[in-house]
Amino acid sequence: MSSSFGKAFTLTTYGESHGAGIGGVVDGCPSGLKLDEALIQRELDRRKPGYAGTAGTTRRESDTVHLLSGVFEGLTTGTPIAFHIANENQHSGDYAGLAALWRPGHADMGYDIKYGLRDYRGGGRSSGRETAARVAGGAIALVLLAACGVSVSACATELGGIPASEYGAPDPFGAADRPYAALCEEVIPVWEKLTAAARSAGDTLGGVVRVEARGVPAGLGEPVFDKLDAVLAHALMSVGAVKAVEIGSGREAAHMRGSEHNDPFLPPEKSGSRPQAPHMASNHAGGILGGISTGAPIIVHCAIKPIPSIAVPQISVNRQGEAVELRIGGRHDICAIPRIVPVLKAMTALTLADMLLRQCRMHAVQEGTV
Amino acid sequence: MSSSFGKAFTLTTYGESHGAGIGGVVDGCPSGLKLDEALIQRELDRRKPGYAGTAGTTRRESDTVHLLSGVFEGLTTGTPIAFHIANENQHSGDYAGLAALWRPGHADMGYDIKYGLRDYRGGGRSSGRETAARVAGGAIALVLLAACGVSVSACATELGGIPASEYGAPDPFGAADRPYAALCEEVIPVWEKLTAAARSAGDTLGGVVRVEARGVPAGLGEPVFDKLDAVLAHALMSVGAVKAVEIGSGREAAHMRGSEHNDPFLPPEKSGSRPQAPHMASNHAGGILGGISTGAPIIVHCAIKPIPSIAVPQISVNRQGEAVELRIGGRHDICAIPRIVPVLKAMTALTLADMLLRQCRMHAVQEGTV
Amino acid sequence: MSSSFGKAFTLTTYGESHGAGIGGVVDGCPSGLKLDEALIQRELDRRKPGYAGTAGTTRRESDTVHLLSGVFEGLTTGTPIAFHIANENQHSGDYAGLAALWRPGHADMGYDIKYGLRDYRGGGRSSGRETAARVAGGAIALVLLAACGVSVSACATELGGIPASEYGAPDPFGAADRPYAALCEEVIPVWEKLTAAARSAGDTLGGVVRVEARGVPAGLGEPVFDKLDAVLAHALMSVGAVKAVEIGSGREAAHMRGSEHNDPFLPPEKSGSRPQAPHMASNHAGGILGGISTGAPIIVHCAIKPIPSIAVPQISVNRQGEAVELRIGGRHDICAIPRIVPVLKAMTALTLADMLLRQCRMHAVQEGTV
Amino acid sequence: MSSSFGKAFTLTTYGESHGAGIGGVVDGCPSGLKLDEALIQRELDRRKPGYAGTAGTTRRESDTVHLLSGVFEGLTTGTPIAFHIANENQHSGDYAGLAALWRPGHADMGYDIKYGLRDYRGGGRSSGRETAARVAGGAIALVLLAACGVSVSACATELGGIPASEYGAPDPFGAADRPYAALCEEVIPVWEKLTAAARSAGDTLGGVVRVEARGVPAGLGEPVFDKLDAVLAHALMSVGAVKAVEIGSGREAAHMRGSEHNDPFLPPEKSGSRPQAPHMASNHAGGILGGISTGAPIIVHCAIKPIPSIAVPQISVNRQGEAVELRIGGRHDICAIPRIVPVLKAMTALTLADMLLRQCRMHAVQEGTV
């Protein structure tokens, strides 16, 4: 099932950019958690165009979520939680000219070849709009995580090649409501100038997003194929514009020596009948060793490619294989940042919620609470 | 199932470093493909210690594979293909001192906390030895891929921070039998010197591996969560030492403009009743757009962390949470390169075989060959 | 995922009896099939109360289905097909008295113990209303099956212990629009009298439903665990009131000798390069041998328990474990027949569509149409 | 994956009748359980030819199991538990004449059509020998279940149309070591006479097996598609000769009235902060209501068809579609009873172990033991 993610806590999504709407079904969420539409809406609002920063389009979408099942008297019932977000403000006409054209950098060509036909309006299923359902599903995962003491944040650390860390002190947990979801306040005017220049040139920009999860207990993740970092890489790379996923030291690990990269273990504060996770003097591992969480913060960086819908003319072909010159109109973002930030946060939350439930079995049997 | 990979073409593995052996079961392989032990053994031999280059340990393992089922009169029968590789040459005594210690950079701590106990001999299930079963399973996937015109190669492009491309012309398809599986011949003496120096210092090195698949038909990969790049990232990141996965332009995409990054489409050579994949003037996409293969070569880079088993003393803790000084003896590799190279090739092959079978359904129904 | 069925053609459902509505997502349906709401509505109408026969409740539900995604210009796009059926005509008040009571024969107790809480309105997720989403999903499967030459029918062969076959000649394909979906016309007045008597007595009745699939190609079904009959049994037993599933000769097989039960093979009419399925002189196997379809009609019988909501007083307990006398009011069916008939047809269709797509891979590789 | 069963506690099997051997991999078994080869061997011995009763063949197979992984110092480690049973005493020559023939009642035809080729020696993958891997996997599930207070038994209640209950008092828990695994001692001579007569006539017999699980906590099973009875039906029907699965009252439910069939709830003995399962005055439900266990014994009956390998001549066809007369030689069982009895016990255990682990998540989150 390509439209489902997770084995114990599962999100299945549906919907296209210009159909009736988009939505999803969360299956496997335990009962008894407080959940309402407002909680989900708060996360959804963060990915709205124009929520933060000037890199967004001028479209206005209300993106109002409706819960359809699985919640009774304010609590999850343990049964599937379905939600729907109706599409609004659709200018299908903007896309009619693109029906037979394949836009470079887009999924148009792949869909036409894979399926023999495609819903060409606004990207159809391959539209960035699809990610709203991930954010809604992720909001439900965040509720489960919060109940278990886990928090997730995401922020932009780089835009158009300009790293935020050179302009101010990192403040990842303040990023959510900051323009561009930027790592620091000081870089914002620099990024604004950069974005404005790209817009004038009819061009677009890439960036880097950093995701962090705190409070993740040691022991999550499965050996071999479902290592925590492997499933996180799957989750994050499944978001359209992501071209690289780096865990902890990431790409830099290739240049380091073992004596530098190994994070020394220091004695844990508390002890117990079960072994306790140690302190770690550094965190090159990014909170994951051998595919299993170490108790240290989980830190992942994602490289985001520039938005492929550019205003300057491009060389392309149509479905018939004929060369064409393409000019993309319509309203488009300059950079996937900041709108992609809550999406990557959501995918991280979905992964952790799934891994948390998969690990429960182990403890329950060991501790006789089956 | 954490020990299974793939939905249509599935590999399930088992085994520890120092038990009876390791092995696996491939389920979903179509019938009628030529397969024998020699084909699998050839791939396995490439990951043996000492096969190529001096970065390997001085251990000698015969790693002889035995087919247990699923092949009759030299052809696959469509039923599960099981294989077993017996463990040999085990010095369990080398590890006895490590039973209660947690080695930095290793999975020891995570396993102890996750499971409450662990097989401490040679890393147990978290041993690099586990990857032999992946290579054997991948060899079966390669047979299926070859029957469909797809080839996969892997090579080392960087070791200890020294990129091969600065020393000679890239020759990825000649790499398999070259020391270090190096991208070019010329870099080998440089890497040898580097490896020798690290060995003398009791230290270890990281590197970068490049995987390429040619002949992949356009249209593989599923929208949304099982994008081809997402599943590849899952597959590759699930290999122990990998800290970053980059598709096509990867990390560089973050610095590029849309007008640079978009790969222009050029008219395809042939035409047909179904749309044909265009030529692409460049391949920043790495052969995947919107999660679906474009027909261009699929190119992925993986950053490999330095081997955590270093000879110099390290600060650590034991299961009881007490501070200890740790000295790791035994025979260890200096760098995961070249032995990790065939493992990453295998994981790529397993991913592509799975995606190929998942796509078959679509065509079969459309073309009435159900 | 307990709310998903199928591995290649998947239906995920959601919804409770008295929430916003019920619905589902079909994932894996190939592109290019003609589909609209009317096709789905036609199947849904067959399970409406009062559609056929007098065994139904006097409730009136419009059960109008809305397609939310996956269809463009009248054709499936290959992406998830979501649908929603809004709840109407809800008398939640009817059930308020049952909040703390556990009705014998119902899922109330199990939900309360499993989840610690439950949506008690009309059975919540365990309501028979949930099956409407199965019928809608099954209607989509039927479209795929029809494109491949497979048809599915279902009918009632027994009600309240009275077998239809003793009253008239079997006519399974005429059953769909007949009262009670009865196997023959002649039994209808007998069943009507029986139903009326049960209603007067405040009691309820069971029955037997027969499902038949024609045109199923030989070769569907997987060896070992996912035998076609095993997956059918799973599918059919997952419908609330089903207590027994019998394939072909079913329960009678236990009394037969091998020489009676074996279906003799007769030469097939046509021949080809691939082996062809033989004629079979009898069909005790019910169209399945060794878990794989034989090309003969697939025939399954399901025993249906009497509706547990009876009007006569019952002994029960409440959530606190106290003894209570229970009187169930509200509007209830006398027998699950005929409303369960289209549900069992739908589950059969979902199973066959899934198995058909799983088998495609095999042929596609063998015939080079990958 | 057709060769895997279970979602949380998973068994993957491989192997053919006449290849190197058969075996399997159990994934998802919690760590810390006592397990050794003797425990598995004990269950395996029960399905050996000639273990109990005279219905078995005169073949002698040692069926010795070897554990390959997942157990360290006598305890499960939480990682995959692989086991292998080498094939011995193979008379492949017995089957050579059957290479191109399709035996009525067997899977030969289906395999040839599905795969285009087949391993014809002794039934290959479709051989009853495949079930030894299920019994070994089930033995591991039984260890988990025992740790959670659940026991499973299976016995024969009917053979060749003669029900045991007419000859003596039912004693299901004494059946395991009794000839035919019979429900009572008294029926044994009757069944022996029947079996001898069938053997003389060159014919074979069917029967009925009853499975019972005690100590299953209320709350296991998932709503909708993965109801406990649905997954049990899947598990049991996946065993070759099973033609019907009946839960509790089963086929009889169709004749009963609601007032008869409903099991009255009586107050539970103990109370607690969570709702407690009531006593039930009867158990027509067979321990499952709405797909969820009630705490009462789970009771299932399986109808077993007569062995299709009969000694009398049969009409059949060959791969080329030509009519042939078939005479089956070799050593064959007269009835699948008693050898199928431990197989059905094993499938029940695998289902319950899976459901137990799937339910753990719910409690762990609710009780804060994540």
Coordinates of C-alpha atoms in Angstrom, one line a residue, chain B residues 150-350:
Chain B
V150 CA 18.4 -3.6 -15.2
S151 CA 22.0 -3.5 -13.9
V152 CA 23.3 -2.2 -10.6
S153 CA 26.9 -1.1 -9.7
A154 CA 28.4 0.4 -6.6
C155 CA 31.8 1.9 -5.9
A156 CA 33.7 3.9 -3.3
T157 CA 34.1 7.6 -4.3
E158 CA 35.7 8.9 -1.1
L159 CA 37.8 7.4 1.7
G160 CA 39.0 9.2 4.8
G161 CA 38.0 12.5 3.2
I162 CA 40.0 11.9 0.0
P163 CA 37.7 11.9 -3.1
A164 CA 38.7 9.5 -5.9
S165 CA 37.5 11.9 -8.6
E166 CA 40.5 14.2 -7.9
Y167 CA 42.9 11.4 -8.9
G168 CA 41.6 9.8 -12.0
A169 CA 38.7 9.5 -14.4
P170 CA 35.6 7.9 -12.9
D171 CA 35.1 4.2 -13.9
P172 CA 32.2 3.0 -11.8
F173 CA 31.6 -0.2 -13.7
G174 CA 35.2 -1.4 -13.3
A175 CA 35.1 -0.9 -9.6
A176 CA 33.8 -4.2 -8.4
D177 CA 37.1 -6.1 -8.6
R178 CA 39.4 -3.1 -7.9
P179 CA 40.9 -2.7 -4.4
Y180 CA 38.6 -0.6 -2.2
A181 CA 36.0 -0.9 -5.0
A182 CA 37.4 2.5 -5.9
L183 CA 35.9 4.7 -8.5
C184 CA 39.3 4.9 -10.3
E185 CA 42.6 3.1 -10.2
E186 CA 44.7 6.1 -9.5
V187 CA 43.4 6.8 -6.0
I188 CA 44.3 3.4 -4.7
P189 CA 47.9 4.1 -3.5
V190 CA 46.6 7.3 -1.8
W191 CA 43.9 5.4 0.1
E192 CA 46.4 2.7 1.0
K193 CA 48.7 5.2 2.6
L194 CA 45.8 6.7 4.5
T195 CA 44.5 3.3 5.7
A196 CA 48.0 2.3 6.9
A197 CA 48.4 5.5 8.8
A198 CA 45.0 5.1 10.5
R199 CA 45.9 1.5 11.4
S200 CA 49.1 2.6 13.0
A201 CA 47.3 5.2 15.0
G202 CA 44.7 2.6 16.2
D203 CA 42.1 4.7 14.5
T204 CA 39.5 4.2 11.7
L205 CA 38.1 6.0 8.6
G206 CA 34.8 6.8 6.9
G207 CA 34.0 7.2 3.3
V208 CA 31.4 7.6 0.6
V209 CA 29.8 5.0 -1.6
R210 CA 28.0 5.7 -4.9
V211 CA 25.3 3.4 -6.2
E212 CA 24.1 3.5 -9.8
A213 CA 21.3 1.5 -11.5
R214 CA 21.0 1.5 -15.3
G215 CA 18.2 0.3 -17.4
V216 CA 15.5 1.0 -14.8
P217 CA 12.3 1.6 -16.8
A218 CA 10.5 4.9 -16.2
G219 CA 7.4 4.4 -14.0
L220 CA 8.8 2.5 -11.0
G221 CA 8.0 3.8 -7.5
E222 CA 4.8 4.7 -5.8
P223 CA 3.3 8.1 -5.1
V224 CA 3.3 9.5 -1.6
F225 CA 4.9 7.2 1.0
D226 CA 6.6 4.6 -1.1
K227 CA 8.4 6.9 -3.5
L228 CA 11.3 5.1 -5.1
D229 CA 13.8 7.5 -3.4
A230 CA 12.1 7.0 -0.1
V231 CA 12.3 3.2 -0.2
L232 CA 15.9 3.4 -1.4
A233 CA 16.7 5.7 1.5
H234 CA 15.1 3.2 3.8
A235 CA 17.1 0.3 2.3
L236 CA 20.4 2.1 2.3
M237 CA 20.1 3.8 5.7
S238 CA 19.3 0.4 7.2
V239 CA 22.9 -0.7 6.6
G240 CA 24.8 -0.1 9.8
A241 CA 27.4 2.5 9.1
V242 CA 25.4 4.7 6.7
K243 CA 24.8 8.3 8.1
A244 CA 23.5 10.1 5.0
V245 CA 21.7 9.1 1.8
E246 CA 21.7 11.6 -1.1
I247 CA 19.6 11.1 -4.3
G248 CA 21.1 12.7 -7.4
S249 CA 22.3 16.2 -6.6
G250 CA 21.6 15.4 -2.9
R251 CA 23.0 17.8 -0.4
E252 CA 24.0 20.2 -3.2
A253 CA 20.4 20.7 -4.2
A254 CA 20.0 23.0 -1.3
H255 CA 22.3 25.5 -2.9
M256 CA 21.0 25.4 -6.4
R257 CA 18.4 27.5 -8.1
G258 CA 15.4 25.9 -9.8
S259 CA 16.7 27.0 -13.2
E260 CA 19.9 25.1 -12.5
H261 CA 18.4 22.0 -10.8
N262 CA 15.6 21.2 -13.2
D263 CA 16.7 18.7 -15.8
P264 CA 15.5 19.8 -19.2
F265 CA 13.4 17.1 -21.1
L266 CA 14.5 16.3 -24.7
P267 CA 12.4 14.3 -27.2
P268 CA 12.7 10.5 -26.8
E269 CA 14.2 8.4 -29.6
K270 CA 11.4 6.0 -30.0
S271 CA 7.6 6.5 -29.8
G272 CA 4.8 4.2 -29.1
S273 CA 1.1 4.0 -28.1
R274 CA 2.1 4.6 -24.5
P275 CA 4.0 7.8 -23.6
Q276 CA 7.7 7.3 -23.7
A277 CA 10.3 8.7 -21.3
P278 CA 12.2 11.7 -22.6
H279 CA 15.9 12.1 -22.8
M280 CA 17.2 14.3 -20.0
A281 CA 19.8 16.9 -20.7
S282 CA 21.2 16.5 -17.1
N283 CA 20.4 14.2 -14.2
H284 CA 20.3 16.3 -11.0
A285 CA 17.2 14.3 -10.2
G286 CA 19.3 11.1 -9.9
G287 CA 16.8 9.3 -12.1
I288 CA 13.8 9.9 -9.9
L289 CA 11.1 12.6 -10.1
G290 CA 8.1 12.8 -7.7
G291 CA 9.2 9.4 -6.4
I292 CA 9.0 7.7 -9.8
S293 CA 11.9 6.6 -12.0
T294 CA 12.5 8.7 -15.1
G295 CA 14.4 6.1 -17.1
A296 CA 17.7 8.0 -16.5
P297 CA 20.3 6.3 -14.4
I298 CA 19.5 6.1 -10.7
I299 CA 22.3 7.6 -8.7
V300 CA 22.6 7.6 -4.9
H301 CA 25.5 8.5 -2.6
C302 CA 25.8 7.1 0.9
A303 CA 28.1 8.6 3.6
I304 CA 29.7 6.0 5.7
K305 CA 30.8 6.7 9.3
P306 CA 34.2 5.4 10.6
I307 CA 34.3 2.0 12.1
P308 CA 33.5 2.4 15.8
S309 CA 35.9 -0.4 17.0
I310 CA 39.1 1.6 17.5
A311 CA 42.2 0.3 19.2
V312 CA 42.8 3.5 21.3
P313 CA 41.3 3.6 24.8
Q314 CA 37.8 5.0 25.2
I315 CA 35.7 6.3 28.0
S316 CA 32.5 4.2 28.5
V317 CA 30.1 2.7 31.0
N318 CA 29.0 -0.9 31.7
R319 CA 25.5 -2.3 32.1
Q320 CA 25.5 -1.3 35.7
G321 CA 26.1 2.3 34.7
E322 CA 29.6 2.5 36.1
A323 CA 32.3 4.4 34.3
V324 CA 35.0 2.2 32.7
E325 CA 37.9 2.6 30.4
L326 CA 37.6 0.4 27.3
R327 CA 40.2 -1.1 25.1
I328 CA 38.9 -3.1 22.1
G329 CA 41.1 -6.0 21.0
G330 CA 40.3 -8.5 18.3
R331 CA 40.6 -8.1 14.5
H332 CA 38.7 -5.2 13.1
D333 CA 38.3 -3.3 9.8
I334 CA 39.8 0.1 9.4
C335 CA 37.0 1.3 7.1
A336 CA 33.7 -0.2 6.2
I337 CA 34.8 0.4 2.6
P338 CA 35.2 -1.8 0.5
R339 CA 33.1 -4.5 2.3
I340 CA 30.0 -2.3 2.6
V341 CA 30.0 -1.7 -1.2
P342 CA 28.3 -5.0 -2.2
V343 CA 25.9 -4.6 0.7
L344 CA 24.7 -1.2 -0.7
K345 CA 24.5 -2.7 -4.1
A346 CA 22.4 -5.6 -2.7
M347 CA 20.0 -3.2 -0.9
T348 CA 19.5 -1.2 -4.1
A349 CA 18.8 -4.4 -6.1
L350 CA 16.3 -5.6 -3.5

